[in-house]
Coordinates of C-alpha atoms in Angstrom, one line a residue:
M1126 CA -0.3 -0.1 0.3
A1127 CA 2.8 2.7 0.4
R1128 CA 4.3 2.1 -2.8
W1129 CA 0.5 2.2 -4.4
C1130 CA 0.2 5.3 -2.7
A1131 CA 3.4 7.0 -3.8
G1132 CA 3.3 5.7 -7.0
N1133 CA 0.0 7.9 -7.6
G1134 CA 2.7 11.1 -5.8
W1135 CA 1.3 10.9 -2.1
P1136 CA 3.7 11.0 0.1
V1137 CA 3.4 8.2 2.9
H1138 CA 4.4 7.7 6.3
P1139 CA 4.3 4.7 9.0
L1140 CA 1.5 4.0 11.7
A1141 CA 1.9 2.3 14.5
A1142 CA 1.3 -1.4 14.1
G1143 CA -1.9 -2.1 14.6
R1144 CA -2.7 1.9 15.5
K1145 CA -4.3 4.6 13.5
T1146 CA -1.9 7.0 15.0
P1147 CA 2.3 7.2 13.7
A1148 CA 5.0 5.4 14.4
G1149 CA 6.7 6.9 18.1
N1150 CA 9.5 9.2 18.1
C1151 CA 12.7 7.7 18.1
P1152 CA 14.0 8.1 21.9
G1153 CA 16.2 11.4 21.1
C1154 CA 13.6 13.3 20.0
R1155 CA 11.0 12.4 22.9
E1156 CA 13.1 13.5 25.3
D1157 CA 15.1 16.7 23.6
P1158 CA 11.7 18.3 21.9
H1159 CA 12.3 20.8 18.8
R1160 CA 10.4 21.3 15.5
P1161 CA 10.5 19.3 12.8
A1162 CA 12.1 21.3 10.4
D1163 CA 15.4 20.6 12.7
C1164 CA 15.3 17.3 13.5
P1165 CA 18.2 15.3 12.1
C1166 CA 16.0 12.2 11.7
L1167 CA 14.5 13.0 8.9
P1168 CA 17.2 13.9 6.6
A1169 CA 18.8 11.1 8.0
G1170 CA 15.8 8.9 6.2
R1171 CA 14.1 8.1 9.8
W1172 CA 10.2 8.9 10.2
C1173 CA 9.9 11.1 13.9
H1174 CA 7.9 13.3 13.9
G1175 CA 4.3 11.4 12.1
F1176 CA 3.3 13.4 8.5
H1177 CA 6.4 15.3 8.6
A1178 CA 8.2 12.7 7.9
A1179 CA 6.2 11.7 5.0
T1180 CA 7.9 11.2 1.2
T1181 CA 7.5 8.9 -1.4
D1182 CA 11.1 8.5 -2.0
P1183 CA 11.3 4.3 -2.8
E1184 CA 14.1 3.8 -1.0
R1185 CA 13.0 4.9 1.9
L1186 CA 10.1 3.2 1.4
A1187 CA 11.9 -0.1 1.0
A1188 CA 14.1 0.6 4.5
W1189 CA 10.9 1.6 6.6
W1190 CA 8.1 -1.2 5.8
G1191 CA 11.1 -4.6 5.0
A1192 CA 12.4 -3.8 8.4
N1193 CA 8.9 -3.0 10.3
P1194 CA 6.5 -5.1 7.7
G1195 CA 3.8 -4.5 10.5
L1196 CA 3.1 -0.8 10.2
G1197 CA 0.8 0.8 8.6
V1198 CA 0.6 3.4 6.3
G1199 CA -0.6 6.9 6.3
V1200 CA -0.7 9.9 4.1
S1201 CA -0.1 13.4 4.4
C1202 CA -2.8 15.2 2.8
G1203 CA -1.1 18.4 2.5
P1204 CA 1.6 17.3 0.0
A1205 CA -0.5 14.6 -1.7
G1206 CA -3.4 17.9 -3.0
L1207 CA -5.9 15.6 -1.3
V1208 CA -9.0 16.6 0.5
V1209 CA -10.7 14.1 2.7
L1210 CA -13.9 14.1 4.6
D1211 CA -14.4 12.1 7.9
I1212 CA -17.7 11.0 8.8
D1213 CA -17.6 10.1 12.0
A1214 CA -20.7 8.3 13.3
H1215 CA -19.9 8.1 17.2
S1216 CA -22.5 8.4 20.0
A1217 CA -23.1 11.3 21.1
E1218 CA -25.6 14.3 21.8
V1219 CA -26.9 16.2 19.5
P1220 CA -25.8 19.8 19.6
H1221 CA -28.6 22.7 19.2
R1222 CA -29.5 22.8 15.8
D1223 CA -27.3 26.1 15.2
R1224 CA -24.6 24.4 16.1
L1225 CA -24.8 21.1 13.9
L1226 CA -24.0 23.5 10.8
P1227 CA -21.3 26.5 11.6
G1228 CA -22.5 29.8 10.1
I1229 CA -25.9 27.9 8.7
P1230 CA -29.2 29.0 10.8
I1231 CA -31.7 25.8 11.0
H1232 CA -35.1 26.7 10.8
E1233 CA -37.3 25.5 13.0
S1234 CA -39.4 24.4 10.3
V1235 CA -36.8 22.2 9.4
N1236 CA -37.5 18.2 11.1
L1237 CA -34.0 17.1 12.3
T1238 CA -35.8 13.6 14.0
G1239 CA -33.7 11.0 13.6
L1240 CA -30.3 13.1 12.7
A1241 CA -27.2 11.6 14.8
S1242 CA -24.0 11.6 13.2
G1243 CA -21.6 13.2 10.2
F1244 CA -23.7 11.3 7.9
D1245 CA -26.8 12.9 8.4
T1246 CA -25.3 16.8 8.8
L1247 CA -23.5 16.3 5.6
A1248 CA -26.5 15.2 4.3
L1249 CA -28.2 18.2 5.6
L1250 CA -25.6 20.2 4.4
A1251 CA -25.5 18.9 0.9
A1252 CA -29.8 19.5 0.6
L1253 CA -29.3 23.1 1.1
R1254 CA -26.9 23.1 -1.4
G1255 CA -28.7 21.7 -4.3
A1256 CA -26.0 18.3 -4.2
P1257 CA -25.7 15.2 -3.8
S1258 CA -24.2 13.8 -0.1
P1259 CA -19.9 13.2 -0.3
A1260 CA -21.1 9.9 1.3
D1261 CA -23.1 8.5 -1.8
D1262 CA -20.5 9.5 -3.8
E1263 CA -19.4 6.9 -6.0
A1264 CA -16.8 8.2 -8.4
T1265 CA -14.5 9.1 -5.6
L1266 CA -12.5 7.1 -3.2
R1267 CA -14.9 6.0 -0.1
V1268 CA -13.2 3.9 2.4
R1269 CA -15.4 2.4 5.3
T1270 CA -13.6 3.1 8.7
P1271 CA -13.4 0.8 12.1
S1272 CA -15.7 2.2 13.7
G1273 CA -18.5 3.0 11.2
G1274 CA -17.2 6.1 9.7
L1275 CA -16.4 6.9 6.5
H1276 CA -13.8 8.4 4.9
V1277 CA -14.1 10.3 1.1
W1278 CA -11.2 11.2 -0.7
Y1279 CA -10.7 14.1 -3.0
R1280 CA -8.1 15.8 -4.7
T1281 CA -7.8 19.4 -5.4
A1282 CA -6.3 20.9 -8.5
P1283 CA -2.4 21.3 -8.4
D1284 CA -2.5 25.2 -8.6
G1285 CA -5.3 25.3 -6.7
P1286 CA -5.8 26.1 -2.9
R1287 CA -4.2 24.0 -0.5
Y1288 CA -6.8 23.8 2.6
R1289 CA -6.6 23.4 6.3
S1290 CA -7.3 20.5 8.4
S1291 CA -10.1 20.7 11.5
V1292 CA -12.0 18.7 13.7
G1293 CA -15.8 18.8 13.4
S1294 CA -16.4 19.3 17.2
S1295 CA -14.9 22.7 17.1
P1296 CA -17.5 25.8 16.2
K1297 CA -14.9 27.6 14.7
V1298 CA -13.9 25.8 12.3
A1299 CA -15.7 22.6 11.4
L1300 CA -17.5 21.7 8.0
A1301 CA -20.1 20.0 10.0
W1302 CA -21.1 18.6 13.5
Q1303 CA -18.8 14.7 13.4
V1304 CA -17.6 15.7 9.8
D1305 CA -13.7 16.2 10.1
V1306 CA -11.5 17.7 7.0
R1307 CA -8.4 15.8 6.5
A1308 CA -6.0 18.3 4.7
T1309 CA -2.9 20.2 4.8
G1310 CA -1.4 19.6 8.5
G1311 CA -3.2 16.5 8.8
Y1312 CA -2.8 13.3 7.5
I1313 CA -5.2 10.0 6.7
V1314 CA -5.4 6.1 7.1
T1315 CA -4.9 4.5 4.5
P1316 CA -7.4 1.7 3.1
A1317 CA -6.5 -1.9 3.7
T1318 CA -5.1 -0.7 7.4
R1319 CA -5.5 -3.3 10.2
T1320 CA -6.4 -1.9 13.6
P1321 CA -7.9 -4.6 16.7
A1322 CA -11.1 -2.4 15.8
G1323 CA -11.1 -3.6 12.4
T1324 CA -10.1 -3.0 8.6
Y1325 CA -9.9 0.5 6.4
T1326 CA -12.8 -1.4 3.6
P1327 CA -13.2 0.7 0.3
V1328 CA -16.6 1.1 -0.8
G1329 CA -17.8 1.0 -4.1
S1330 CA -15.6 0.5 -7.1
A1331 CA -13.8 3.7 -7.1
R1332 CA -10.4 3.5 -6.2
L1333 CA -8.8 6.8 -6.6
P1334 CA -10.4 10.4 -5.4
A1335 CA -12.4 12.6 -8.0
P1336 CA -11.8 16.4 -8.2
L1337 CA -13.2 18.1 -5.0
P1338 CA -16.4 19.2 -5.8
P1339 CA -16.9 22.5 -6.7
W1340 CA -19.8 23.2 -3.7
L1341 CA -17.6 21.6 -1.4
A1342 CA -14.8 24.4 -2.3
V1343 CA -16.9 26.8 -1.5
E1344 CA -18.1 25.4 2.0
L1345 CA -14.6 24.9 2.6
R1346 CA -13.7 29.0 1.9
R1347 CA -16.5 29.5 3.9
T1348 CA -15.9 27.9 7.2
G1349 CA -12.2 28.7 7.0
H1350 CA -10.5 26.1 5.3
A1351 CA -8.7 27.9 2.6
P1352 CA -6.2 30.2 2.9
G1353 CA -7.3 33.5 3.1
P1354 CA -9.5 35.5 5.3
A1355 CA -11.6 34.2 8.1
P1356 CA -15.2 33.6 8.2
A1357 CA -17.4 36.4 7.9
R1358 CA -18.4 37.8 11.3
V1359 CA -15.3 38.7 12.5
P1360 CA -14.0 42.3 12.4
A1361 CA -11.2 42.7 9.7
P1362 CA -7.2 43.1 11.1
R1363 CA -6.2 46.8 11.7
P1364 CA -3.2 47.6 9.1
V1365 CA 0.1 45.9 11.1
R1366 CA 1.7 49.1 12.9
P1367 CA 5.0 50.0 13.1
A1368 CA 7.7 47.7 14.9
G1369 CA 8.0 49.2 18.2
G1370 CA 3.8 48.1 18.2
V1371 CA 5.0 44.6 16.9
S1372 CA 7.7 44.7 19.8
R1373 CA 5.0 45.4 22.0
A1374 CA 2.7 42.3 21.2
V1375 CA 5.3 40.3 21.1
R1376 CA 6.6 41.2 24.7
L1377 CA 2.4 40.7 25.7
L1378 CA 2.6 37.8 23.9
E1379 CA 5.7 35.6 25.1
P1380 CA 4.8 35.2 28.5
L1381 CA 2.0 33.3 27.0
L1382 CA 4.5 31.9 24.7
A1383 CA 6.4 30.5 28.3
E1384 CA 3.9 28.8 29.4
V1385 CA 3.3 26.9 26.3
R1386 CA 6.6 25.5 26.1
A1387 CA 7.5 25.1 29.4
C1388 CA 4.8 22.0 29.3
A1389 CA 7.8 20.3 27.6
A1390 CA 8.8 19.2 31.0
A1391 CA 5.6 16.8 31.6
A1392 CA 4.1 14.4 28.7
E1393 CA 0.9 15.5 30.3
G1394 CA -0.9 16.6 33.2
T1395 CA 0.2 20.1 31.7
A1396 CA -3.5 21.8 30.6
F1397 CA -1.0 22.4 27.0
T1398 CA -4.2 22.7 25.4
E1399 CA -5.9 25.7 27.9
K1400 CA -2.1 27.4 27.6
L1401 CA -1.8 27.1 23.8
N1402 CA -5.4 28.2 23.4
R1403 CA -5.0 31.5 25.7
A1404 CA -1.7 32.2 23.7
A1405 CA -3.3 31.8 20.3
Y1406 CA -6.6 33.9 21.8
T1407 CA -4.2 36.4 22.7
A1408 CA -3.0 36.5 19.3
G1409 CA -5.9 36.8 17.7
G1410 CA -6.5 39.9 19.5
L1411 CA -3.4 41.3 18.7
V1412 CA -3.8 40.5 15.1
A1413 CA -6.7 42.3 15.2
A1414 CA -6.0 45.5 16.5
G1415 CA -3.4 45.5 13.7
H1416 CA -0.1 45.2 16.3
L1417 CA 0.6 41.6 14.7
A1418 CA 0.8 40.1 11.9
E1419 CA -1.0 36.7 11.1
P1420 CA 1.4 35.3 10.2
R1421 CA 4.1 36.3 12.7
A1422 CA 2.0 35.5 15.5
R1423 CA 0.5 31.7 13.6
D1424 CA 4.5 30.6 13.3
L1425 CA 5.0 32.1 17.5
L1426 CA 2.1 29.6 18.4
V1427 CA 3.1 27.2 16.4
E1428 CA 6.8 26.9 17.5
A1429 CA 6.0 26.9 20.9
A1430 CA 3.3 24.4 20.4
D1431 CA 5.7 21.8 18.3
A1432 CA 8.7 22.4 20.9
A1433 CA 6.2 21.1 24.1
R1434 CA 4.0 18.5 22.1
P1435 CA 5.9 17.8 18.7
H1436 CA 3.5 14.5 18.1
R1437 CA 0.6 16.9 18.6
H1438 CA 1.0 19.0 15.7
R1439 CA -2.0 18.4 14.3
H1440 CA -4.1 19.1 17.8
S1441 CA -2.1 22.2 18.2
L1442 CA -2.8 23.7 14.5
T1443 CA -7.0 23.1 15.3
V1444 CA -6.7 24.8 18.7
I1445 CA -4.5 27.8 16.9
A1446 CA -6.6 28.3 14.3
S1447 CA -10.2 28.1 16.3
A1448 CA -8.1 30.2 19.3
L1449 CA -6.9 32.9 16.7
S1450 CA -10.2 33.1 14.9
A1451 CA -12.1 33.8 18.2
G1452 CA -9.9 36.1 19.6
A1453 CA -9.8 38.4 16.7
A1454 CA -13.7 39.7 17.3
R1455 CA -12.0 41.4 20.8
P1456 CA -8.9 43.7 19.5
L1457 CA -6.6 43.7 22.5
H1458 CA -3.9 46.8 22.7
P1459 CA -0.5 46.0 25.1
E1460 CA -0.7 49.5 25.6
G1461 CA -4.0 49.1 27.4
R1462 CA -6.1 52.0 24.9
P1463 CA -9.5 50.7 22.7

């Protein structure tokens, strides 16, 4: 499967044997947290840092899976030009109708009886757009997951936007309730991967991703999954101020970033997500007030998060995107003026 994916131009990386998560880092990377870009393992042909190690190099693939045939296979979605809808069917309390489709109010006249999973919310979104549900799209690769969910694979145009990953449980960056998006900053488990819960099994006859439907591309942009401005309802950022203002902003942000980096001292029990959320929310306010450029803010946050939890990069990206968007609604001035 690794060679087949690489032959399609999709960079792959190992998953832990019998699991859907990336193979663990080497002891050195676990004990000395650092950014994936600075890791000596990757140039040396080792697989540390999850999807950051993904490659299509046939020699590296032969070395990895030849010596460890039990490893699973993950595809790094961003470099592969893939957008995969991860539809969940988990048993969970259904949220209020206004939280089922972010940004889309659902009138009380719409009967939601029986709605229970991501299959239902995705079908509802598609119906509102006059399109068939992607879960029923026989033209593209669809993979049934061991938990009863479904992965729907699409490819993007080579010169098109590179969409961002998100988690459907987050109201700030969701496509729909219980519908995750796997794209840049994330990976997807390949068909035929086996776990104790079962096997990822293709559905239907299609074995390759179809082009991303135009209506879905519009929805991904609307919900903040594409590069560019955040979704509507957030004040537009003011022009970034001269260097003095930026320096004050960074000084205000640095203690919060230090709290995030300090989480590297322990593997758990450090309130990492809460601290990262606080730092990103503050950064969003600084960006909205024009004291800090968004790319600079995002870089600072990602660097601090990866230093503390390099193996949770995708989770960190989701927290950062959500908190930056929330913080942008309340511009923050370091000098304390409105």
